Amino acid sequence: MQTELSKELGVEHAIFGFTPFPAVAAAISRAGGFGVLGAVRYTDPTDLERDLDWIEANVDGRPYGLDVVMPAKKVEGVSEADVEAMIPEGHRQFVEDTLAKYGVPGLAEGEASGWRITGWMEQVARGQLDVAFDYPIRLLANALGSPPADVIRRAHDRGVLVAALAGSARHARKHAEAGIDIVVAQGYEAGGHTGEIASMVLTPEVVDAVGPLPVLAAGGIGSGQQVAAALSLGAQGVWLGSVWLTVTEADMHSPAVTRKLLAAGSGDTVRSRALTGKPARQLRTEWTDAWDDPDGPGALPMPLQGLLVADAVSRIQKYEVEPLLGTPVGQIVGRMNSERSVQEVFDDLTRGFEHAVDRINRIAGRGEEA
């Protein structure tokens, strides 16, 4: 599964794996793919430095990258406290009423929330980059469009390729104009923040819009047959995120979440603003239903919603309140029905890819008779 892009980066398979777990990122690279560590949860740069040290020691010299979340436009002089002050009291009360309805205990006195979206704020992301550029990362990806121009220059000065996610051909063209190197065409089926266009439609549209810039296909991909389909649509690789949530190397910290993922079907996700304020695909729960209810107050815009629900999400996770417990995940969750190692996932992907290519060759009259 090699393409021009995978050869440029020195990886065996054109499979890019996004994950918040350092052990998974390293295992993806060791398996012949390209591991990309999600940095949004690293509000303390020293924690990111610790985990990049670990990846560097466990990646066996293979290439890897980092994914950050930062807006292209900078907002000066706005602190987290300033943003928190914008949250209406009615929304705070709605959170407490919903938690009380399900009997969710509070955090212990002095216990800080373990889930904060401060990583969406630019000053935090820049601190992450100050750490990351001291390591031999080969790729910097940004999940909120093109990163600021100075960040792109800084990456290029270090020989680091820059990728940006796009949910439409229009967004992809803006990325190309901004000088990024790779467009990740993320379809509607994807977990986390995603647009409204399905992968089968989006991928060739983006390929046509930005060619010869390399495009990675993302959204609903979790089999080798789908990888073959993405490459046949013109992509130079695939960007996989959800499939790594149930691998044995993942540190989910919640057996209940893992159970829910393994039991879920492809129709058990919803594109909701409940988590961050932007539409993000996640497991459908009674928590997402409450925020999507027309009789409720509705979600606040990013980053207000993420700050509003941070403590609530920590409480739900800590006490594993199953009716409310969820996680971002794509529609591919319907295929995630057993715990496997990263290497086993790669073995399945490569076998499926070979079978798909053989089938197309037979259909085209290039292979042996079936």
mmCIF file with all atom_site columns, N, CA, C and O in Angstrom, residues 3 26 30 82 149 153 220 290 358-359:
data_model
loop_
_atom_site.group_PDB
_atom_site.id
_atom_site.type_symbol
_atom_site.label_atom_id
_atom_site.label_alt_id
_atom_site.label_comp_id
_atom_site.label_asym_id
_atom_site.label_entity_id
_atom_site.label_seq_id
_atom_site.pdbx_PDB_ins_code
_atom_site.Cartn_x
_atom_site.Cartn_y
_atom_site.Cartn_z
_atom_site.occupancy
_atom_site.B_iso_or_equiv
_atom_site.pdbx_formal_charge
_atom_site.auth_seq_id
_atom_site.auth_comp_id
_atom_site.auth_asym_id
_atom_site.auth_atom_id
_atom_site.pdbx_PDB_model_num
ATOM 1  N N  . THR A 1 3   ? 2.347   4.767  -1.855 1.00 0.00 ? 3   THR A N  1
ATOM 2  C CA . THR A 1 3   ? 2.048   5.849  -2.776 1.00 0.00 ? 3   THR A CA 1
ATOM 3  C C  . THR A 1 3   ? 3.230   6.802  -2.775 1.00 0.00 ? 3   THR A C  1
ATOM 4  O O  . THR A 1 3   ? 4.192   6.621  -2.015 1.00 0.00 ? 3   THR A O  1
ATOM 5  N N  . ALA A 1 26  ? 2.869   4.975  18.487 1.00 0.00 ? 26  ALA A N  1
ATOM 6  C CA . ALA A 1 26  ? 4.134   4.283  18.256 1.00 0.00 ? 26  ALA A CA 1
ATOM 7  C C  . ALA A 1 26  ? 3.909   2.935  17.580 1.00 0.00 ? 26  ALA A C  1
ATOM 8  O O  . ALA A 1 26  ? 4.657   2.554  16.663 1.00 0.00 ? 26  ALA A O  1
ATOM 9  N N  . ARG A 1 30  ? 5.389   1.503  14.061 1.00 0.00 ? 30  ARG A N  1
ATOM 10 C CA . ARG A 1 30  ? 6.156   0.254  14.035 1.00 0.00 ? 30  ARG A CA 1
ATOM 11 C C  . ARG A 1 30  ? 5.536   -0.767 13.077 1.00 0.00 ? 30  ARG A C  1
ATOM 12 O O  . ARG A 1 30  ? 6.251   -1.587 12.493 1.00 0.00 ? 30  ARG A O  1
ATOM 13 N N  . ASP A 1 82  ? -11.741 34.816 30.784 1.00 0.00 ? 82  ASP A N  1
ATOM 14 C CA . ASP A 1 82  ? -12.612 35.687 30.004 1.00 0.00 ? 82  ASP A CA 1
ATOM 15 C C  . ASP A 1 82  ? -13.665 34.879 29.268 1.00 0.00 ? 82  ASP A C  1
ATOM 16 O O  . ASP A 1 82  ? -14.836 35.271 29.190 1.00 0.00 ? 82  ASP A O  1
ATOM 17 N N  . ALA A 1 149 ? -0.222  31.334 9.337  1.00 0.00 ? 149 ALA A N  1
ATOM 18 C CA . ALA A 1 149 ? 0.855   31.372 8.341  1.00 0.00 ? 149 ALA A CA 1
ATOM 19 C C  . ALA A 1 149 ? 2.223   31.216 8.987  1.00 0.00 ? 149 ALA A C  1
ATOM 20 O O  . ALA A 1 149 ? 3.114   30.549 8.435  1.00 0.00 ? 149 ALA A O  1
ATOM 21 N N  . ARG A 1 153 ? 5.158   28.364 8.163  1.00 0.00 ? 153 ARG A N  1
ATOM 22 C CA . ARG A 1 153 ? 6.559   28.695 7.854  1.00 0.00 ? 153 ARG A CA 1
ATOM 23 C C  . ARG A 1 153 ? 7.506   28.016 8.836  1.00 0.00 ? 153 ARG A C  1
ATOM 24 O O  . ARG A 1 153 ? 8.550   27.478 8.438  1.00 0.00 ? 153 ARG A O  1
ATOM 25 N N  . GLY A 1 220 ? -15.100 6.906  8.086  1.00 0.00 ? 220 GLY A N  1
ATOM 26 C CA . GLY A 1 220 ? -15.759 5.635  7.848  1.00 0.00 ? 220 GLY A CA 1
ATOM 27 C C  . GLY A 1 220 ? -14.876 4.553  7.283  1.00 0.00 ? 220 GLY A C  1
ATOM 28 O O  . GLY A 1 220 ? -15.374 3.533  6.815  1.00 0.00 ? 220 GLY A O  1
ATOM 29 N N  . ALA A 1 290 ? -30.039 15.026 25.386 1.00 0.00 ? 290 ALA A N  1
ATOM 30 C CA . ALA A 1 290 ? -30.455 16.175 26.197 1.00 0.00 ? 290 ALA A CA 1
ATOM 31 C C  . ALA A 1 290 ? -30.048 17.486 25.538 1.00 0.00 ? 290 ALA A C  1
ATOM 32 O O  . ALA A 1 290 ? -30.829 18.453 25.493 1.00 0.00 ? 290 ALA A O  1
ATOM 33 N N  . ASP A 1 358 ? -6.999  -7.723 -6.031 1.00 0.00 ? 358 ASP A N  1
ATOM 34 C CA . ASP A 1 358 ? -7.124  -8.932 -6.851 1.00 0.00 ? 358 ASP A CA 1
ATOM 35 C C  . ASP A 1 358 ? -8.489  -8.993 -7.523 1.00 0.00 ? 358 ASP A C  1
ATOM 36 O O  . ASP A 1 358 ? -8.597  -9.370 -8.700 1.00 0.00 ? 358 ASP A O  1
ATOM 37 N N  . ARG A 1 359 ? -9.525  -8.641 -6.809 1.00 0.00 ? 359 ARG A N  1
ATOM 38 C CA . ARG A 1 359 ? -10.878 -8.694 -7.372 1.00 0.00 ? 359 ARG A CA 1
ATOM 39 C C  . ARG A 1 359 ? -11.026 -7.721 -8.534 1.00 0.00 ? 359 ARG A C  1
ATOM 40 O O  . ARG A 1 359 ? -11.581 -8.055 -9.585 1.00 0.00 ? 359 ARG A O  1
#
